[in-house]
mmCIF file of N, CA and C in Angstrom:
data_model
loop_
_atom_site.group_PDB
_atom_site.id
_atom_site.type_symbol
_atom_site.label_atom_id
_atom_site.label_comp_id
_atom_site.label_asym_id
_atom_site.label_seq_id
_atom_site.Cartn_x
_atom_site.Cartn_y
_atom_site.Cartn_z
ATOM 1 N N MET A 704 -37.156 -46.218 158.063
ATOM 2 C CA MET A 704 -38.199 -46.052 157.344
ATOM 3 C C MET A 704 -39.520 -47.144 157.529
ATOM 4 N N ASP A 705 -40.770 -46.886 157.340
ATOM 5 C CA ASP A 705 -41.520 -47.811 157.140
ATOM 6 C C ASP A 705 -42.298 -48.366 155.159
ATOM 7 N N ASP A 706 -42.922 -49.177 155.245
ATOM 8 C CA ASP A 706 -43.218 -49.777 154.236
ATOM 9 C C ASP A 706 -43.738 -48.918 153.364
ATOM 10 N N ALA A 707 -44.769 -48.075 153.952
ATOM 11 C CA ALA A 707 -45.356 -47.088 152.935
ATOM 12 C C ALA A 707 -44.302 -46.451 152.206
ATOM 13 N N ALA A 708 -45.240 -45.900 150.947
ATOM 14 C CA ALA A 708 -44.988 -45.217 149.608
ATOM 15 C C ALA A 708 -44.623 -43.802 150.677
ATOM 16 N N PRO A 709 -43.727 -43.699 149.931
ATOM 17 C CA PRO A 709 -43.151 -41.527 150.821
ATOM 18 C C PRO A 709 -44.675 -41.118 150.072
ATOM 19 N N ASP A 710 -45.139 -39.268 150.219
ATOM 20 C CA ASP A 710 -45.949 -39.168 149.852
ATOM 21 C C ASP A 710 -45.010 -37.662 149.142
ATOM 22 N N ASP A 711 -45.016 -37.615 148.099
ATOM 23 C CA ASP A 711 -44.495 -36.738 147.263
ATOM 24 C C ASP A 711 -44.848 -35.812 147.242
ATOM 25 N N ASP A 712 -46.044 -35.508 147.567
ATOM 26 C CA ASP A 712 -46.667 -33.673 147.873
ATOM 27 C C ASP A 712 -46.424 -33.212 148.889
ATOM 28 N N ALA A 713 -45.407 -34.192 150.117
ATOM 29 C CA ALA A 713 -46.129 -33.749 151.768
ATOM 30 C C ALA A 713 -45.407 -32.588 151.265
ATOM 31 N N PRO A 714 -45.408 -31.313 152.146
ATOM 32 C CA PRO A 714 -44.435 -30.140 152.573
ATOM 33 C C PRO A 714 -43.291 -30.428 152.965
ATOM 34 N N ILE A 715 -42.047 -29.771 152.119
ATOM 35 C CA ILE A 715 -40.614 -29.826 152.311
ATOM 36 C C ILE A 715 -40.379 -28.844 153.344
ATOM 37 N N ASP A 716 -39.874 -28.633 154.265
ATOM 38 C CA ASP A 716 -39.019 -27.497 155.182
ATOM 39 C C ASP A 716 -37.757 -27.195 154.580
ATOM 40 N N LEU A 717 -37.305 -25.761 154.770
ATOM 41 C CA LEU A 717 -36.346 -25.645 154.347
ATOM 42 C C LEU A 717 -35.635 -25.103 155.622
ATOM 43 N N VAL A 718 -34.505 -25.779 156.131
ATOM 44 C CA VAL A 718 -34.394 -25.487 157.193
ATOM 45 C C VAL A 718 -32.776 -25.372 157.321
ATOM 46 N N VAL A 719 -32.457 -24.526 158.244
ATOM 47 C CA VAL A 719 -30.803 -24.145 158.618
ATOM 48 C C VAL A 719 -30.102 -25.503 159.434
ATOM 49 N N THR A 720 -30.836 -26.235 159.826
ATOM 50 C CA THR A 720 -30.517 -27.342 161.129
ATOM 51 C C THR A 720 -31.061 -28.574 160.749
ATOM 52 N N VAL A 721 -30.737 -29.750 160.516
ATOM 53 C CA VAL A 721 -31.465 -31.123 160.672
ATOM 54 C C VAL A 721 -31.211 -31.693 162.067
ATOM 55 N N GLY A 722 -31.514 -30.784 162.996
ATOM 56 C CA GLY A 722 -31.139 -31.468 164.696
ATOM 57 C C GLY A 722 -30.461 -32.347 164.987
ATOM 58 N N PRO A 723 -30.408 -33.460 165.083
ATOM 59 C CA PRO A 723 -29.280 -34.670 165.711
ATOM 60 C C PRO A 723 -29.124 -34.880 165.078
ATOM 61 N N LEU A 724 -28.767 -35.027 163.563
ATOM 62 C CA LEU A 724 -27.938 -34.640 162.384
ATOM 63 C C LEU A 724 -26.711 -34.501 162.531
ATOM 64 N N ASP A 725 -27.153 -32.839 162.521
ATOM 65 C CA ASP A 725 -25.694 -31.792 162.998
ATOM 66 C C ASP A 725 -24.711 -32.469 163.173
ATOM 67 N N ALA A 726 -24.319 -33.334 164.065
ATOM 68 C CA ALA A 726 -23.293 -34.027 164.457
ATOM 69 C C ALA A 726 -22.992 -35.443 163.949
ATOM 70 N N VAL A 727 -23.848 -35.493 163.021
ATOM 71 C CA VAL A 727 -23.309 -36.724 161.562
ATOM 72 C C VAL A 727 -23.433 -38.186 162.285
ATOM 73 N N VAL A 728 -23.409 -39.002 163.102
ATOM 74 C CA VAL A 728 -23.403 -39.962 163.616
ATOM 75 C C VAL A 728 -24.532 -40.753 163.415
ATOM 76 N N ASP A 729 -24.357 -42.265 163.746
ATOM 77 C CA ASP A 729 -25.389 -43.043 163.367
ATOM 78 C C ASP A 729 -26.437 -42.760 164.811
ATOM 79 N N LEU A 730 -27.975 -42.883 164.355
ATOM 80 C CA LEU A 730 -28.960 -42.740 164.931
ATOM 81 C C LEU A 730 -29.781 -44.315 165.563
ATOM 82 N N PRO A 731 -28.713 -45.708 166.811
ATOM 83 C CA PRO A 731 -29.001 -46.297 166.600
ATOM 84 C C PRO A 731 -30.367 -46.438 167.035
ATOM 85 N N ASP A 732 -30.280 -45.539 168.458
ATOM 86 C CA ASP A 732 -32.104 -46.078 168.674
ATOM 87 C C ASP A 732 -32.823 -45.334 167.812
ATOM 88 N N GLY A 733 -33.325 -44.991 167.024
ATOM 89 C CA GLY A 733 -34.073 -43.881 165.826
ATOM 90 C C GLY A 733 -34.125 -44.712 164.581
ATOM 91 N N PRO A 734 -35.378 -44.005 163.799
ATOM 92 C CA PRO A 734 -34.951 -44.639 162.399
ATOM 93 C C PRO A 734 -34.365 -43.627 161.528
ATOM 94 N N PRO A 735 -33.824 -44.958 160.164
ATOM 95 C CA PRO A 735 -32.568 -44.069 159.332
ATOM 96 C C PRO A 735 -33.065 -43.146 159.083
ATOM 97 N N ALA A 736 -31.685 -42.572 158.447
ATOM 98 C CA ALA A 736 -31.946 -40.949 158.185
ATOM 99 C C ALA A 736 -31.375 -41.393 156.126
ATOM 100 N N LEU A 737 -31.877 -40.237 155.835
ATOM 101 C CA LEU A 737 -31.270 -40.858 154.344
ATOM 102 C C LEU A 737 -31.070 -38.876 154.060
ATOM 103 N N VAL A 738 -29.857 -39.182 153.517
ATOM 104 C CA VAL A 738 -29.121 -38.033 153.045
ATOM 105 C C VAL A 738 -29.103 -37.898 151.639
ATOM 106 N N ASP A 739 -29.936 -37.129 150.898
ATOM 107 C CA ASP A 739 -29.275 -37.475 149.316
ATOM 108 C C ASP A 739 -29.214 -35.928 149.293
ATOM 109 N N VAL A 740 -27.311 -35.431 148.778
ATOM 110 C CA VAL A 740 -26.726 -34.857 148.002
ATOM 111 C C VAL A 740 -26.879 -34.575 146.731
ATOM 112 N N GLY A 741 -27.568 -33.972 146.189
ATOM 113 C CA GLY A 741 -27.632 -34.028 144.541
ATOM 114 C C GLY A 741 -26.742 -32.964 143.619
ATOM 115 N N ARG A 742 -26.219 -32.757 142.594
ATOM 116 C CA ARG A 742 -25.757 -31.798 142.199
ATOM 117 C C ARG A 742 -26.502 -30.688 142.045
ATOM 118 N N LEU A 743 -25.900 -29.244 142.194
ATOM 119 C CA LEU A 743 -26.396 -28.392 142.103
ATOM 120 C C LEU A 743 -28.240 -27.993 143.087
ATOM 121 N N THR A 744 -28.142 -29.361 143.830
ATOM 122 C CA THR A 744 -29.484 -28.679 144.436
ATOM 123 C C THR A 744 -29.485 -29.107 146.065
ATOM 124 N N PRO A 745 -30.571 -28.154 146.891
ATOM 125 C CA PRO A 745 -30.120 -28.538 148.565
ATOM 126 C C PRO A 745 -30.090 -29.673 148.517
ATOM 127 N N VAL A 746 -29.364 -29.794 149.788
ATOM 128 C CA VAL A 746 -29.364 -31.380 151.040
ATOM 129 C C VAL A 746 -30.534 -31.596 151.437
ATOM 130 N N GLU A 747 -30.572 -32.854 151.179
ATOM 131 C CA GLU A 747 -32.347 -33.240 151.230
ATOM 132 C C GLU A 747 -32.502 -34.048 152.669
ATOM 133 N N VAL A 748 -33.043 -34.386 153.486
ATOM 134 C CA VAL A 748 -32.780 -35.172 154.644
ATOM 135 C C VAL A 748 -34.323 -35.863 154.890
ATOM 136 N N GLN A 749 -34.574 -37.261 155.200
ATOM 137 C CA GLN A 749 -35.660 -37.738 155.029
ATOM 138 C C GLN A 749 -35.179 -38.387 156.752
ATOM 139 N N ILE A 750 -36.279 -38.403 157.542
ATOM 140 C CA ILE A 750 -36.391 -39.017 158.850
ATOM 141 C C ILE A 750 -37.553 -39.250 158.994
ATOM 142 N N ALA A 751 -37.702 -41.048 158.782
ATOM 143 C CA ALA A 751 -39.207 -41.362 158.747
ATOM 144 C C ALA A 751 -40.037 -40.606 157.834
ATOM 145 N N ASP A 752 -41.225 -40.219 158.268
ATOM 146 C CA ASP A 752 -41.935 -38.817 157.532
ATOM 147 C C ASP A 752 -41.641 -37.474 156.990
ATOM 148 N N ARG A 753 -40.907 -37.289 157.689
ATOM 149 C CA ARG A 753 -40.326 -35.697 157.500
ATOM 150 C C ARG A 753 -38.998 -35.738 156.721
ATOM 151 N N LYS A 754 -39.595 -34.102 155.533
ATOM 152 C CA LYS A 754 -38.360 -34.137 154.557
ATOM 153 C C LYS A 754 -38.086 -33.278 154.709
ATOM 154 N N VAL A 755 -36.740 -32.828 154.941
ATOM 155 C CA VAL A 755 -35.948 -30.944 155.072
ATOM 156 C C VAL A 755 -35.173 -30.826 153.808
ATOM 157 N N HIS A 756 -34.707 -29.650 153.356
ATOM 158 C CA HIS A 756 -34.049 -29.466 152.316
ATOM 159 C C HIS A 756 -32.626 -27.796 153.729
ATOM 160 N N LEU A 757 -31.682 -28.376 153.032
ATOM 161 C CA LEU A 757 -30.737 -27.790 153.777
ATOM 162 C C LEU A 757 -29.945 -27.091 152.827
ATOM 163 N N PRO A 758 -30.484 -25.355 152.420
ATOM 164 C CA PRO A 758 -29.247 -24.580 151.608
ATOM 165 C C PRO A 758 -27.802 -25.359 151.153
ATOM 166 N N HIS A 759 -26.821 -25.167 150.307
ATOM 167 C CA HIS A 759 -25.971 -25.592 150.287
ATOM 168 C C HIS A 759 -25.544 -24.656 150.548
ATOM 169 N N ALA A 760 -25.460 -23.198 150.542
ATOM 170 C CA ALA A 760 -24.787 -21.821 151.143
ATOM 171 C C ALA A 760 -24.719 -21.827 152.816
ATOM 172 N N VAL A 761 -25.689 -22.286 153.677
ATOM 173 C CA VAL A 761 -25.783 -22.249 155.175
ATOM 174 C C VAL A 761 -24.246 -22.901 155.824
ATOM 175 N N ALA A 762 -24.202 -21.809 156.561
ATOM 176 C CA ALA A 762 -22.826 -22.711 156.802
ATOM 177 C C ALA A 762 -22.998 -23.314 158.195
ATOM 178 N N LEU A 763 -22.256 -24.572 158.384
ATOM 179 C CA LEU A 763 -22.726 -25.281 159.803
ATOM 180 C C LEU A 763 -21.278 -25.134 160.690
ATOM 181 N N ASP A 764 -22.183 -25.177 161.782
ATOM 182 C CA ASP A 764 -21.258 -24.972 162.630
ATOM 183 C C ASP A 764 -20.590 -27.101 163.051
ATOM 184 N N ALA A 765 -20.264 -27.101 162.274
ATOM 185 C CA ALA A 765 -19.593 -28.598 162.307
ATOM 186 C C ALA A 765 -18.136 -29.189 161.935
ATOM 187 N N GLU A 766 -17.675 -29.852 162.737
ATOM 188 C CA GLU A 766 -16.058 -30.197 161.973
ATOM 189 C C GLU A 766 -16.150 -31.182 161.070
ATOM 190 N N ALA A 767 -14.804 -31.374 160.668
ATOM 191 C CA ALA A 767 -14.650 -32.623 159.369
ATOM 192 C C ALA A 767 -14.725 -33.678 160.761
ATOM 193 N N LEU A 768 -15.110 -34.987 159.994
ATOM 194 C CA LEU A 768 -15.522 -36.372 160.310
ATOM 195 C C LEU A 768 -14.021 -37.287 160.595
ATOM 196 N N GLY A 769 -13.110 -36.664 159.541
ATOM 197 C CA GLY A 769 -11.989 -37.197 159.132
ATOM 198 C C GLY A 769 -11.328 -36.422 158.266
ATOM 199 N N PRO A 770 -10.467 -37.173 157.916
ATOM 200 C CA PRO A 770 -9.025 -36.745 156.899
ATOM 201 C C PRO A 770 -9.566 -36.333 155.421
ATOM 202 N N HIS A 771 -9.121 -35.809 155.007
ATOM 203 C CA HIS A 771 -9.760 -35.351 153.569
ATOM 204 C C HIS A 771 -9.682 -36.776 152.736
ATOM 205 N N ILE A 772 -10.593 -36.699 151.617
ATOM 206 C CA ILE A 772 -10.969 -38.227 150.666
ATOM 207 C C ILE A 772 -10.595 -37.851 150.019
ATOM 208 N N GLU A 773 -9.821 -38.481 149.147
ATOM 209 C CA GLU A 773 -9.606 -38.350 147.758
ATOM 210 C C GLU A 773 -10.443 -38.417 146.709
ATOM 211 N N LEU A 774 -10.882 -37.719 145.808
ATOM 212 C CA LEU A 774 -12.475 -37.742 144.700
ATOM 213 C C LEU A 774 -11.678 -36.546 143.389
ATOM 214 N N ARG A 775 -11.878 -37.130 142.568
ATOM 215 C CA ARG A 775 -11.966 -36.034 141.609
ATOM 216 C C ARG A 775 -13.073 -36.363 140.433
ATOM 217 N N GLN A 776 -13.469 -35.088 140.290
ATOM 218 C CA GLN A 776 -13.959 -35.205 138.961
ATOM 219 C C GLN A 776 -14.100 -36.220 137.872
ATOM 220 N N LEU A 777 -14.401 -37.356 137.305
ATOM 221 C CA LEU A 777 -13.954 -37.671 136.125
ATOM 222 C C LEU A 777 -14.898 -37.687 134.749
ATOM 223 N N PRO A 778 -14.919 -37.988 133.695
ATOM 224 C CA PRO A 778 -15.652 -38.155 132.453
ATOM 225 C C PRO A 778 -16.466 -39.430 132.972
ATOM 226 N N PRO A 779 -17.925 -39.456 131.951
ATOM 227 C CA PRO A 779 -18.578 -40.321 132.314
ATOM 228 C C PRO A 779 -18.121 -41.455 131.829
ATOM 229 N N PHE A 780 -18.014 -42.601 132.047
ATOM 230 C CA PHE A 780 -17.924 -44.270 132.295
ATOM 231 C C PHE A 780 -18.699 -44.742 130.957
ATOM 232 N N GLU A 781 -17.938 -45.563 129.996
ATOM 233 C CA GLU A 781 -18.424 -46.295 129.525
ATOM 234 C C GLU A 781 -19.067 -47.574 129.906
ATOM 235 N N VAL A 782 -20.640 -48.253 130.025
ATOM 236 C CA VAL A 782 -20.357 -49.382 130.803
ATOM 237 C C VAL A 782 -21.695 -49.961 129.751
ATOM 238 N N ASP A 783 -21.472 -51.894 130.470
ATOM 239 C CA ASP A 783 -22.016 -52.757 129.817
ATOM 240 C C ASP A 783 -22.997 -53.523 130.566
ATOM 241 N N ALA A 784 -24.599 -52.431 131.185
ATOM 242 C CA ALA A 784 -25.028 -53.405 132.226
ATOM 243 C C ALA A 784 -25.290 -54.944 132.282
ATOM 244 N N THR A 785 -25.144 -55.187 130.833
ATOM 245 C CA THR A 785 -25.316 -57.165 131.236
ATOM 246 C C THR A 785 -24.028 -57.684 131.625
ATOM 247 N N THR A 786 -23.120 -57.048 130.941
ATOM 248 C CA THR A 786 -21.826 -58.004 131.548
ATOM 249 C C THR A 786 -21.042 -57.635 132.598
ATOM 250 N N GLY A 787 -21.273 -56.399 133.264
ATOM 251 C CA GLY A 787 -20.604 -55.473 134.134
ATOM 252 C C GLY A 787 -19.899 -54.790 133.501
ATOM 253 N N LYS A 788 -19.416 -54.901 132.659
ATOM 254 C CA LYS A 788 -18.319 -54.062 131.619
ATOM 255 C C LYS A 788 -18.063 -52.733 132.083
ATOM 256 N N VAL A 789 -17.096 -52.322 132.890
ATOM 257 C CA VAL A 789 -17.036 -50.714 133.549
ATOM 258 C C VAL A 789 -15.339 -49.869 132.420
ATOM 259 N N THR A 790 -16.048 -49.270 131.598
ATOM 260 C CA THR A 790 -14.379 -48.777 130.936
ATOM 261 C C THR A 790 -14.232 -46.896 131.292
ATOM 262 N N GLY A 791 -13.083 -46.758 131.804
ATOM 263 C CA GLY A 791 -13.040 -44.813 132.081
ATOM 264 C C GLY A 791 -11.832 -45.055 132.485
ATOM 265 N N THR A 792 -11.869 -43.742 132.921
ATOM 266 C CA THR A 792 -10.551 -43.321 133.791
ATOM 267 C C THR A 792 -9.465 -44.379 134.486
ATOM 268 N N LEU A 793 -8.410 -44.546 134.061
ATOM 269 C CA LEU A 793 -7.780 -45.921 134.485
ATOM 270 C C LEU A 793 -7.461 -45.610 136.305
ATOM 271 N N GLY A 794 -8.120 -46.579 136.917
ATOM 272 C CA GLY A 794 -8.107 -46.409 138.549
ATOM 273 C C GLY A 794 -9.395 -45.590 138.822
ATOM 274 N N GLY A 795 -10.427 -45.388 137.913
ATOM 275 C CA GLY A 795 -10.920 -44.103 138.075
ATOM 276 C C GLY A 795 -12.451 -44.831 139.424
ATOM 277 N N LEU A 796 -12.734 -46.370 138.806
ATOM 278 C CA LEU A 796 -13.581 -46.772 139.817
ATOM 279 C C LEU A 796 -13.040 -47.139 140.850
ATOM 280 N N ASP A 797 -11.878 -47.613 141.018
ATOM 281 C CA ASP A 797 -11.259 -48.085 142.088
ATOM 282 C C ASP A 797 -11.572 -46.471 143.283
ATOM 283 N N MET A 798 -11.151 -45.230 142.641
ATOM 284 C CA MET A 798 -10.825 -44.081 143.354
ATOM 285 C C MET A 798 -12.126 -43.846 143.848
ATOM 286 N N LEU A 799 -13.319 -44.160 143.368
ATOM 287 C CA LEU A 799 -14.480 -43.777 143.860
ATOM 288 C C LEU A 799 -15.335 -45.320 144.627
ATOM 289 N N ALA A 800 -15.172 -46.373 144.723
ATOM 290 C CA ALA A 800 -15.144 -47.594 145.342
ATOM 291 C C ALA A 800 -14.372 -47.222 146.966
ATOM 292 N N ASP A 801 -12.820 -47.240 146.873
ATOM 293 C CA ASP A 801 -12.399 -46.063 148.232
ATOM 294 C C ASP A 801 -12.819 -44.910 148.585
ATOM 295 N N ALA A 802 -13.410 -43.984 148.199
ATOM 296 C CA ALA A 802 -14.096 -42.897 148.623
ATOM 297 C C ALA A 802 -15.359 -42.898 149.468
ATOM 298 N N MET A 803 -16.247 -44.141 148.855
ATOM 299 C CA MET A 803 -17.289 -44.296 149.553
ATOM 300 C C MET A 803 -16.892 -45.295 150.633
ATOM 301 N N ARG A 804 -16.274 -46.334 150.517
ATOM 302 C CA ARG A 804 -15.223 -47.103 151.687
ATOM 303 C C ARG A 804 -15.444 -46.184 152.915
ATOM 304 N N GLU A 805 -14.797 -44.966 152.550
ATOM 305 C CA GLU A 805 -14.021 -43.991 153.622
ATOM 306 C C GLU A 805 -15.400 -43.240 154.215
ATOM 307 N N VAL A 806 -16.223 -42.929 153.594
ATOM 308 C CA VAL A 806 -17.537 -42.072 154.047
ATOM 309 C C VAL A 806 -18.117 -43.545 155.005
ATOM 310 N N SER A 807 -18.551 -44.105 154.335
ATOM 311 C CA SER A 807 -19.337 -45.081 155.542
ATOM 312 C C SER A 807 -18.317 -45.086 156.566
ATOM 313 N N ALA A 808 -16.936 -45.630 156.155
ATOM 314 C CA ALA A 808 -16.112 -45.799 158.040
ATOM 315 C C ALA A 808 -16.452 -44.903 158.658
ATOM 316 N N LEU A 809 -16.208 -43.582 157.846
ATOM 317 C CA LEU A 809 -16.056 -42.469 158.856
ATOM 318 C C LEU A 809 -17.887 -41.761 159.624
ATOM 319 N N LEU A 810 -19.004 -42.325 158.842
ATOM 320 C CA LEU A 810 -19.979 -42.311 159.172
ATOM 321 C C LEU A 810 -20.632 -43.331 160.993
ATOM 322 N N GLY A 811 -19.729 -44.451 160.040
ATOM 323 C CA GLY A 811 -19.844 -45.523 161.116
ATOM 324 C C GLY A 811 -21.088 -46.181 161.252
ATOM 325 N N GLY A 812 -21.574 -46.957 161.862
ATOM 326 C CA GLY A 812 -22.471 -47.630 162.478
ATOM 327 C C GLY A 812 -23.288 -48.274 161.032
ATOM 328 N N ARG A 813 -24.206 -48.048 161.288
ATOM 329 C CA ARG A 813 -25.432 -48.823 159.848
ATOM 330 C C ARG A 813 -25.227 -48.128 158.576
ATOM 331 N N SER A 814 -24.352 -47.112 158.754
ATOM 332 C CA SER A 814 -24.257 -45.849 157.817
ATOM 333 C C SER A 814 -23.980 -47.133 155.907
ATOM 334 N N VAL A 815 -24.496 -46.972 155.622
ATOM 335 C CA VAL A 815 -24.238 -46.767 154.257
ATOM 336 C C VAL A 815 -23.940 -45.735 153.142
ATOM 337 N N ALA A 816 -22.748 -45.530 152.472
ATOM 338 C CA ALA A 816 -22.397 -44.457 151.202
ATOM 339 C C ALA A 816 -22.608 -44.919 150.143
ATOM 340 N N ILE A 817 -23.252 -44.152 149.452
ATOM 341 C CA ILE A 817 -23.749 -44.287 147.739
ATOM 342 C C ILE A 817 -23.476 -43.013 147.476
ATOM 343 N N ALA A 818 -22.874 -43.450 145.905
ATOM 344 C CA ALA A 818 -22.964 -42.095 145.406
ATOM 345 C C ALA A 818 -23.391 -42.350 143.572
ATOM 346 N N GLN A 819 -23.465 -41.461 142.884
ATOM 347 C CA GLN A 819 -24.383 -41.611 141.811
ATOM 348 C C GLN A 819 -23.333 -41.171 140.633
ATOM 349 N N TYR A 820 -23.120 -41.721 139.525
ATOM 350 C CA TYR A 820 -22.376 -41.357 138.508
ATOM 351 C C TYR A 820 -22.934 -41.230 137.175
ATOM 352 N N GLN A 821 -22.465 -40.357 136.732
ATOM 353 C CA GLN A 821 -22.973 -40.288 134.941
ATOM 354 C C GLN A 821 -22.214 -41.617 134.613
ATOM 355 N N THR A 822 -23.269 -41.956 133.272
ATOM 356 C CA THR A 822 -22.159 -42.626 131.938
ATOM 357 C C THR A 822 -22.971 -42.142 130.850
ATOM 358 N N SER A 823 -21.825 -43.455 129.498
ATOM 359 C CA SER A 823 -21.736 -42.373 128.451
ATOM 360 C C SER A 823 -23.370 -43.101 128.341
ATOM 361 N N THR A 824 -24.501 -43.929 128.790
ATOM 362 C CA THR A 824 -25.646 -44.315 128.700
ATOM 363 C C THR A 824 -26.787 -44.050 129.469
ATOM 364 N N PRO A 825 -26.859 -42.478 129.218
ATOM 365 C CA PRO A 825 -27.866 -41.552 130.327
ATOM 366 C C PRO A 825 -28.574 -42.607 131.112
ATOM 367 N N ASP A 826 -29.206 -43.636 130.534
ATOM 368 C CA ASP A 826 -30.737 -44.336 131.315
ATOM 369 C C ASP A 826 -29.526 -45.334 132.052
ATOM 370 N N VAL A 827 -28.766 -45.003 132.416
ATOM 371 C CA VAL A 827 -28.044 -46.154 133.017
ATOM 372 C C VAL A 827 -27.390 -46.213 133.979
ATOM 373 N N PRO A 828 -27.197 -45.161 134.815
ATOM 374 C CA PRO A 828 -26.252 -44.685 135.639
ATOM 375 C C PRO A 828 -25.423 -45.755 136.859
ATOM 376 N N LEU A 829 -23.936 -44.853 137.093
ATOM 377 C CA LEU A 829 -23.030 -46.512 137.940
ATOM 378 C C LEU A 829 -23.368 -45.504 139.263
ATOM 379 N N THR A 830 -23.770 -46.826 139.832
ATOM 380 C CA THR A 830 -24.127 -46.531 141.226
ATOM 381 C C THR A 830 -22.812 -47.439 142.376
ATOM 382 N N VAL A 831 -22.455 -46.590 142.776
ATOM 383 C CA VAL A 831 -21.375 -47.134 143.857
ATOM 384 C C VAL A 831 -21.546 -47.209 145.621
ATOM 385 N N SER A 832 -21.882 -48.168 146.295
ATOM 386 C CA SER A 832 -22.557 -48.142 147.409
ATOM 387 C C SER A 832 -21.568 -48.927 148.208
ATOM 388 N N ALA A 833 -21.515 -48.788 149.653
ATOM 389 C CA ALA A 833 -19.953 -49.168 150.406
ATOM 390 C C ALA A 833 -20.836 -49.300 151.585
ATOM 391 N N ARG A 834 -20.745 -50.573 152.905
ATOM 392 C CA ARG A 834 -21.139 -50.584 153.970
ATOM 393 C C ARG A 834 -19.734 -50.987 154.587
ATOM 394 N N GLY A 835 -19.081 -50.180 155.619
ATOM 395 C CA GLY A 835 -18.146 -50.828 156.714
ATOM 396 C C GLY A 835 -17.123 -52.022 155.732
ATOM 397 N N ALA A 836 -16.523 -53.181 156.605
ATOM 398 C CA ALA A 836 -15.991 -53.391 155.228
ATOM 399 C C ALA A 836 -16.556 -54.589 154.183
ATOM 400 N N GLU A 837 -18.031 -54.819 154.608
ATOM 401 C CA GLU A 837 -18.212 -55.314 153.370
ATOM 402 C C GLU A 837 -18.037 -55.273 151.719
ATOM 403 N N PRO A 838 -18.401 -55.903 150.886
ATOM 404 C CA PRO A 838 -17.577 -55.727 149.971
ATOM 405 C C PRO A 838 -18.401 -54.547 149.101
ATOM 406 N N VAL A 839 -17.963 -53.861 148.149
ATOM 407 C CA VAL A 839 -18.140 -52.543 147.673
ATOM 408 C C VAL A 839 -19.575 -53.304 146.822
ATOM 409 N N VAL A 840 -20.585 -52.577 146.487
ATOM 410 C CA VAL A 840 -21.395 -52.566 144.993
ATOM 411 C C VAL A 840 -21.576 -51.816 144.044
ATOM 412 N N VAL A 841 -21.399 -52.031 142.986
ATOM 413 C CA VAL A 841 -22.034 -51.387 142.079
ATOM 414 C C VAL A 841 -22.937 -51.978 141.245
ATOM 415 N N THR A 842 -23.468 -50.581 140.855
ATOM 416 C CA THR A 842 -25.024 -50.762 139.986
ATOM 417 C C THR A 842 -24.749 -50.367 138.654
ATOM 418 N N LEU A 843 -24.854 -51.030 138.076
ATOM 419 C CA LEU A 843 -25.471 -50.686 136.571
ATOM 420 C C LEU A 843 -26.700 -50.287 135.858
ATOM 421 N N GLY A 844 -27.860 -49.227 136.201
ATOM 422 C CA GLY A 844 -28.843 -49.693 135.882
ATOM 423 C C GLY A 844 -29.610 -50.556 137.089
ATOM 424 N N ASP A 845 -30.171 -51.327 136.889
ATOM 425 C CA ASP A 845 -30.620 -52.483 137.093
ATOM 426 C C ASP A 845 -29.829 -53.532 137.800
ATOM 427 N N GLU A 846 -29.197 -54.226 137.197
ATOM 428 C CA GLU A 846 -28.173 -55.334 137.235
ATOM 429 C C GLU A 846 -27.183 -54.634 138.694
ATOM 430 N N GLU A 847 -26.149 -55.607 139.980
ATOM 431 C CA GLU A 847 -25.818 -55.458 140.646
ATOM 432 C C GLU A 847 -24.342 -56.126 140.671
ATOM 433 N N PHE A 848 -22.963 -55.693 140.684
ATOM 434 C CA PHE A 848 -22.137 -56.150 140.946
ATOM 435 C C PHE A 848 -21.006 -55.909 141.958
ATOM 436 N N GLU A 849 -20.507 -56.567 142.783
ATOM 437 C CA GLU A 849 -20.135 -56.551 143.691
ATOM 438 C C GLU A 849 -18.381 -56.392 143.552
ATOM 439 N N LEU A 850 -17.833 -55.575 143.645
ATOM 440 C CA LEU A 850 -16.391 -55.357 143.307
ATOM 441 C C LEU A 850 -15.303 -56.063 144.120
ATOM 442 N N PRO A 851 -14.589 -57.236 143.243
ATOM 443 C CA PRO A 851 -13.460 -58.214 143.911
ATOM 444 C C PRO A 851 -12.233 -57.515 144.880
ATOM 445 N N GLU A 852 -11.631 -57.874 145.718
ATOM 446 C CA GLU A 852 -11.446 -57.629 146.778
ATOM 447 C C GLU A 852 -10.062 -57.315 146.147
ATOM 448 N N ARG A 853 -8.862 -55.961 146.333
ATOM 449 C CA ARG A 853 -7.507 -56.050 145.967
ATOM 450 C C ARG A 853 -6.369 -55.495 147.041
#
């Protein structure tokens, strides 16, 4: 993507395919793709200046990339963005970190897997990011913390 600000008023196409992303592979020769899967919203895919929406109800002719990834819905975490303290279900943050690392590995290449989770402080979301073998990064609001290796 270029450094230009996205045009929020640009039309968004409703599609049943995202072309080269249907194969869910890294696109080393093209611009990076940003895939955003929000809760109860269409899948949004942006490649360069083009943004499309893919309804969740569309059946895709695609195979699973790998084994089932262990992930369960958790209650909101309690967080302190200044200290990086995260309190919640025992092993919950590790489960989320492992899942994002597995998704990133399945996608391969330059892919980064990022997921955002609710906290008990609505204006401070907890974001977990992973890319390959790099350390998993947890973001609390505007503060970033690397998770220690286990």
